[in-house]
Coordinates of C-alpha atoms and ligand atoms in Angstrom, one line a residue:
M638 CA -5.2 -1.0 30.2
R639 CA -8.9 -1.2 30.2
N640 CA -10.0 0.2 27.2
L641 CA -8.5 -0.6 23.9
A642 CA -9.6 0.9 20.4
V643 CA -8.8 0.5 16.6
L644 CA -8.8 2.8 13.6
T645 CA -7.7 2.5 9.8
S646 CA -6.8 5.7 8.0
G647 CA -5.3 6.8 4.9
G648 CA -6.2 4.5 1.7
D649 CA -7.8 1.2 2.3
A650 CA -6.0 -1.7 1.8
P651 CA -7.0 -5.4 1.3
G652 CA -6.6 -7.1 4.6
M653 CA -7.5 -4.2 7.2
N654 CA -10.6 -5.8 8.1
A655 CA -8.9 -8.9 9.2
A656 CA -6.4 -6.8 11.2
I657 CA -9.6 -5.3 12.8
R658 CA -11.1 -8.6 13.7
A659 CA -7.8 -9.7 14.9
V660 CA -7.3 -6.6 17.5
I661 CA -11.0 -6.8 18.7
R662 CA -10.7 -10.5 19.3
T663 CA -7.4 -10.6 21.0
G664 CA -8.2 -7.7 23.1
H665 CA -11.5 -9.5 24.3
A666 CA -9.7 -12.6 24.9
R667 CA -7.3 -10.6 27.3
G668 CA -10.3 -9.4 29.0
V669 CA -10.1 -5.5 27.8
N670 CA -13.0 -3.5 26.4
T671 CA -12.6 -3.1 22.8
W672 CA -13.7 -0.1 20.5
G673 CA -13.9 0.9 16.8
V674 CA -13.0 4.2 15.7
Y675 CA -14.9 5.4 12.5
Q676 CA -13.5 7.3 9.7
G677 CA -9.6 7.2 10.9
Y678 CA -8.4 10.2 12.5
S679 CA -11.8 12.4 12.0
G680 CA -13.7 9.8 14.1
L681 CA -11.1 10.2 16.8
I682 CA -11.5 13.9 16.7
E683 CA -15.2 13.9 16.4
G684 CA -15.6 11.2 19.1
N685 CA -17.2 8.8 16.5
F686 CA -16.3 5.7 18.1
K687 CA -18.1 2.4 19.5
R688 CA -18.0 -0.6 21.5
L689 CA -17.1 -3.7 19.3
G690 CA -17.1 -7.4 20.5
P691 CA -16.0 -10.5 18.8
R692 CA -19.4 -11.2 17.1
D693 CA -19.2 -7.5 15.7
V694 CA -16.1 -8.5 13.4
S695 CA -17.7 -11.8 12.3
S696 CA -17.4 -12.5 8.6
I697 CA -15.3 -9.3 7.7
I698 CA -12.0 -11.5 7.2
Q699 CA -12.7 -11.9 3.7
R700 CA -13.9 -8.6 2.7
G701 CA -11.6 -5.8 1.3
G702 CA -11.7 -2.1 2.4
T703 CA -12.3 -1.3 6.0
V704 CA -15.5 -1.6 7.9
L705 CA -14.3 1.3 10.0
G706 CA -14.1 3.3 7.2
S707 CA -11.2 5.8 6.4
A708 CA -10.1 9.3 5.8
R709 CA -7.4 11.9 5.3
C710 CA -7.8 14.4 7.8
P711 CA -5.7 17.7 8.0
E712 CA -7.3 18.6 11.3
F713 CA -5.0 16.1 12.9
Q714 CA -1.9 17.5 11.3
T715 CA -2.4 20.3 14.1
E716 CA -1.5 20.1 17.8
E717 CA -4.9 21.4 18.7
G718 CA -6.5 18.6 16.7
I719 CA -4.3 16.0 18.3
E720 CA -5.1 17.5 21.9
L721 CA -8.6 17.1 21.2
A722 CA -8.6 13.5 19.9
I723 CA -6.7 12.5 23.0
R724 CA -9.2 14.5 25.2
R725 CA -12.4 12.5 23.4
M726 CA -10.5 9.1 23.6
R727 CA -9.9 9.5 27.6
G728 CA -13.7 10.7 28.0
A729 CA -14.6 7.3 26.9
G730 CA -12.1 5.9 29.0
I731 CA -9.9 4.7 26.0
D732 CA -6.0 4.1 27.1
G733 CA -4.7 2.5 24.3
L734 CA -4.9 2.8 20.4
V735 CA -4.1 0.5 17.4
V736 CA -3.5 2.4 14.0
I737 CA -3.6 0.5 11.1
G738 CA -2.4 2.2 8.0
G739 CA 0.7 3.3 5.7
N740 CA 3.2 6.6 5.9
G741 CA 0.6 9.5 6.5
T742 CA -1.1 7.1 9.2
Q743 CA 2.1 6.3 11.1
T744 CA 3.2 9.9 11.3
G745 CA -0.1 10.4 13.4
A746 CA 0.4 7.6 15.4
H747 CA 3.8 9.1 16.2
A748 CA 2.3 12.2 17.0
L749 CA -0.1 10.6 19.5
H750 CA 2.9 8.9 20.9
K751 CA 4.9 12.0 21.2
M752 CA 1.9 13.6 23.3
G753 CA 2.2 10.4 25.6
F754 CA -0.9 8.6 24.2
P755 CA -0.2 4.9 24.1
V756 CA -0.3 4.0 20.5
V757 CA 0.9 1.0 18.3
G758 CA 0.9 1.1 14.5
V759 CA 0.2 -1.7 12.0
A760 CA 1.8 -1.6 8.7
S761 CA -0.7 -1.4 6.0
T762 CA -0.6 0.0 2.5
I763 CA -0.6 -1.5 -1.0
D764 CA 2.5 0.8 -1.8
N765 CA 4.8 -1.1 0.3
D766 CA 6.6 2.1 1.2
L767 CA 6.5 1.8 4.8
Y768 CA 9.7 1.8 6.7
G769 CA 9.8 -1.1 9.5
S770 CA 8.1 -4.1 7.3
D771 CA 9.6 -5.8 4.5
V772 CA 5.7 -6.1 3.2
T773 CA 2.6 -4.5 4.3
I774 CA -0.9 -5.5 4.6
G775 CA -2.6 -5.2 1.1
V776 CA 0.5 -5.7 -1.0
D777 CA 0.2 -9.2 -1.7
T778 CA -3.5 -8.6 -3.1
A779 CA -2.8 -5.7 -4.9
L780 CA 0.1 -7.4 -6.8
N781 CA -2.2 -10.3 -7.6
V782 CA -4.6 -8.0 -9.2
A783 CA -1.7 -6.3 -11.1
V784 CA -0.4 -9.4 -12.3
N785 CA -3.9 -11.0 -13.3
A786 CA -4.6 -7.9 -15.2
I787 CA -1.2 -7.7 -17.0
D788 CA -1.7 -11.6 -17.9
N789 CA -4.7 -10.7 -19.5
L790 CA -3.5 -7.7 -21.4
K791 CA -0.7 -9.7 -22.6
V792 CA -3.1 -11.9 -24.4
T793 CA -4.6 -9.4 -26.4
A794 CA -1.1 -7.3 -27.0
S795 CA 0.0 -10.7 -28.7
S796 CA -2.7 -11.4 -30.6
H797 CA -2.6 -7.8 -32.2
Q798 CA 1.2 -7.2 -32.0
R799 CA 0.8 -4.1 -29.9
V800 CA 2.5 -2.3 -27.2
Q801 CA 0.6 -2.6 -24.3
L802 CA 1.3 0.3 -21.3
V803 CA 0.0 -0.8 -17.8
E804 CA -0.2 1.6 -15.4
V805 CA 0.0 0.7 -11.6
M806 CA -0.4 2.6 -8.3
G807 CA 2.4 3.3 -5.5
R808 CA 2.4 6.8 -5.1
K809 CA 6.0 7.8 -5.3
C810 CA 7.5 4.2 -4.8
G811 CA 7.5 1.8 -7.8
Y812 CA 7.5 -1.5 -5.8
L813 CA 4.3 -2.6 -7.3
A814 CA 5.5 -1.7 -10.9
L815 CA 8.7 -3.8 -10.5
M816 CA 7.3 -6.9 -8.6
A817 CA 4.1 -6.9 -10.8
G818 CA 6.1 -6.2 -14.1
I819 CA 8.6 -9.2 -13.2
A820 CA 6.0 -11.5 -11.9
G821 CA 3.7 -10.7 -15.1
G822 CA 7.0 -10.9 -17.5
A823 CA 7.0 -7.3 -18.5
E824 CA 9.2 -6.4 -21.4
A825 CA 10.1 -3.0 -19.6
I826 CA 9.6 -1.6 -16.2
V827 CA 9.2 2.4 -15.8
I828 CA 9.7 3.4 -11.8
P829 CA 10.4 6.6 -10.1
E830 CA 13.8 5.3 -8.5
V831 CA 15.3 4.5 -11.9
D832 CA 15.9 6.9 -14.6
L833 CA 14.6 6.0 -18.2
A834 CA 14.1 8.6 -20.8
P835 CA 11.6 8.0 -23.4
E836 CA 13.9 7.8 -26.0
Q837 CA 15.8 4.7 -24.2
L838 CA 12.2 2.9 -23.4
A839 CA 11.4 3.6 -27.5
E840 CA 14.9 1.6 -28.2
R841 CA 14.1 -1.1 -25.8
I842 CA 10.4 -1.5 -27.4
R843 CA 11.8 -1.6 -31.0
D844 CA 14.6 -4.1 -29.9
V845 CA 11.6 -6.1 -28.4
Y846 CA 10.2 -6.7 -31.8
E847 CA 13.5 -7.1 -33.6
R848 CA 13.8 -9.9 -31.3
G849 CA 10.9 -11.7 -32.5
K850 CA 8.4 -10.9 -29.7
P851 CA 4.7 -10.5 -30.8
H852 CA 4.0 -7.6 -28.1
A853 CA 5.7 -5.4 -25.7
I854 CA 3.9 -5.2 -22.2
I855 CA 5.4 -1.8 -20.3
V856 CA 4.6 -1.5 -16.7
V857 CA 4.7 1.8 -15.4
A858 CA 4.5 3.4 -11.7
E859 CA 2.0 6.3 -11.3
G860 CA 4.7 8.1 -9.7
A861 CA 7.5 7.5 -12.6
K862 CA 8.5 10.9 -14.4
Y863 CA 6.6 10.0 -17.3
N864 CA 3.4 8.3 -16.1
V865 CA 1.2 6.6 -19.1
E866 CA -0.4 9.6 -20.3
G867 CA 3.2 11.1 -20.0
L868 CA 4.9 8.6 -22.1
F869 CA 2.1 8.8 -24.5
Q870 CA 2.3 12.4 -25.0
Y871 CA 6.1 12.3 -25.4
F872 CA 5.9 9.7 -28.0
R873 CA 3.3 11.5 -29.9
E874 CA 5.2 15.0 -29.8
H875 CA 8.7 13.5 -30.4
E876 CA 7.2 11.0 -33.2
L877 CA 9.0 8.0 -31.6
L878 CA 7.7 4.8 -32.5
R879 CA 5.9 5.8 -35.5
G880 CA 4.1 2.5 -36.9
F881 CA 3.9 1.0 -33.6
T882 CA 0.3 0.5 -32.0
F883 CA 0.0 1.3 -28.5
R884 CA -3.1 0.7 -26.1
S885 CA -2.9 1.7 -22.4
S886 CA -4.6 0.6 -19.0
V887 CA -4.5 2.3 -15.8
L888 CA -5.2 0.0 -13.2
G889 CA -6.1 2.5 -10.4
Y890 CA -8.5 1.7 -7.5
I891 CA -8.9 -1.7 -9.0
Q892 CA -6.0 -2.8 -7.0
R893 CA -7.1 -1.6 -3.6
G894 CA -10.7 -3.0 -3.5
A895 CA -10.0 -6.3 -4.0
A896 CA -10.8 -9.3 -1.6
P897 CA -7.5 -10.0 0.2
T898 CA -5.3 -13.1 -0.8
C899 CA -4.7 -15.9 2.1
A900 CA -1.2 -14.2 2.5
D901 CA -2.7 -10.6 3.3
R902 CA -5.4 -12.2 5.8
L903 CA -2.7 -14.4 7.7
L904 CA -0.2 -11.3 7.9
A905 CA -3.1 -8.7 8.8
T906 CA -4.5 -11.5 11.6
R907 CA -0.7 -11.8 13.2
L908 CA 0.1 -8.3 13.1
G909 CA -3.2 -7.0 14.2
S910 CA -3.0 -9.6 17.2
E911 CA 0.3 -8.7 18.2
A912 CA -0.4 -5.3 18.1
A913 CA -3.3 -5.7 20.8
D914 CA -0.9 -7.9 22.8
Q915 CA 1.8 -5.5 23.0
L916 CA -0.1 -2.3 23.5
I917 CA -2.1 -4.4 26.7
A918 CA 1.7 -5.2 28.0
G919 CA 2.7 -1.6 27.8
H920 CA 4.7 -1.6 24.6
A921 CA 3.7 1.6 22.9
G922 CA 5.5 3.7 20.2
V923 CA 6.3 1.1 17.9
L924 CA 5.2 -0.1 14.4
L925 CA 4.2 -4.1 14.2
G926 CA 5.8 -5.1 10.9
V927 CA 7.7 -8.5 9.3
I928 CA 11.4 -8.1 8.8
D929 CA 13.1 -11.3 7.2
G930 CA 10.2 -13.3 8.0
E931 CA 10.2 -12.6 11.7
L932 CA 7.7 -10.5 13.6
A933 CA 9.5 -7.0 14.2
M934 CA 8.8 -3.7 16.3
T935 CA 10.3 -0.5 14.9
P936 CA 9.8 2.4 17.0
L937 CA 7.7 5.0 15.4
E938 CA 10.4 7.8 15.4
E939 CA 12.6 5.6 13.0
V940 CA 9.3 4.5 10.7
V941 CA 8.4 8.1 10.1
T942 CA 12.0 9.0 9.3
G943 CA 13.3 5.9 7.5
K944 CA 13.1 5.3 3.9
K945 CA 12.6 1.7 2.7
P946 CA 14.7 0.6 -0.4
L947 CA 13.5 -1.6 -3.2
P948 CA 14.4 -5.0 -3.0
P949 CA 18.1 -4.9 -4.6
W950 CA 17.7 -8.2 -6.2
Y951 CA 14.9 -7.9 -8.2
L952 CA 15.8 -4.1 -9.1
K953 CA 19.1 -5.5 -10.4
A954 CA 17.8 -8.6 -12.4
A955 CA 14.4 -6.9 -13.8
E956 CA 16.0 -5.7 -17.2
M957 CA 17.9 -9.0 -17.7
L958 CA 14.7 -11.1 -17.1
A959 CA 12.8 -8.9 -19.6
R960 CA 15.2 -10.1 -22.3
Ligands
LIG280 O1 -1.2 5.1 -0.8 C1 -2.3 4.2 -1.4 C2 -2.8 4.8 -2.7 O2 -3.6 3.9 -3.2 C3 -1.7 5.2 -3.7 O3 -1.1 4.0 -4.2 C4 -2.2 6.0 -4.7 O4 -1.6 7.3 -5.0 C5 -3.2 6.9 -3.4 O5 -3.4 6.0 -2.4 C6 -4.6 7.4 -4.0 O6 -5.1 8.0 -3.1 P1 -6.6 8.3 -2.9 O7 -7.5 7.3 -2.2 O8 -6.6 9.6 -1.7 O9 -7.0 8.8 -4.0

C-alpha cells in the first residue's frame, strides 16, 4: 500500500478527530502517504481529498466534531456513485481507505469492499447501535453530557417537586437513554426496546411521589413509541396525572458536539491506529471495534446485518434501581 485515505461520515461523534489523527500519524510512521477525504462519501465522489501529514492533525485530539467534515450522501447508495468514488480514488493513487462512522457509514464501506476496494471501518456513533463493538467512539462523551444535564435538571425538579422529562438521542436505539437514566438515577426510563404504556408510566410517577420522593426524572429515548412531545400530548389528552407539574428538556445535538472525554480519545486513538495498520497489512473488509475489552475485527458483512442487543444486566436492573 502506498496511499492511505481516511474519511468520516454520518453523524459526527466526539472522538472522530482523535481517530483521524491516529490514522494519519500511524500511516506516516509506516511510510505510506496519507490523505484526508472531506465531507464523507460526497467528498469521495467529488474527488475532494488532500494529502495530510502528521503536522496537519496537530491539536485536534481534544476537539469535538470532525475536521474532515461529514455528510449524508444518497448518491453513494447507487452503484454508479460507488464506481465513481473508486475511480476518483484510483485516479489519485489511493489504494486503501479507513471509514469512521456508524451504521449507514459502514454500509457504504461494505459496498466499497464488495466492489473490490480495500476498506477498514472504525466504529463511531453516539448511538452505540453498531454491531461489532461493545462501545463506539462518542458514546462515553454523549453519556457524560446527558448525565450532567440530568444531574442539573434533578436539582431544579427537586426544588419545585416537578416531573422532569429529558429526551436523549439514539435514533431507534435506547442505549443512551438506558445508561444515562441509570447513571443519572432516573425514576423511569422510556426506550423503544421495552413496551411501556403512558398509563403505566403515569402510575409509576404517582408511586414515586407516594413513596416520598420530591421529584420524578423520566429519561426518554427519542426513538421510543412516545417521545417527550408524544408523552406530553398523551398525558394532556387523556387527563393523566392532573395536578402534577411537568417540565421537559430535549438534549438533542448538545450530546454530539462536546469535547471528547479521555475514554473516547483513547478508544478513538487505538481504533484509528489499528485500522491503519490492518489496512497496510492487507486485512480489509472488517470493522475495528472493542469486544469484551479486547480489540476486535468483525467482517463488514456481519456488521451490516447484525443487531446489537442492549446490555442485558442494565436492562433488567433498571426498574429495580429506580425504586
Ligand atoms: O446517529 C447519531 C444521531 O445523532 C442520532 O442520535 C440522531 O437521531 C441523528 O443522528 C440525527 O441526525 P442528523 O444529524 O442528520 O439530524
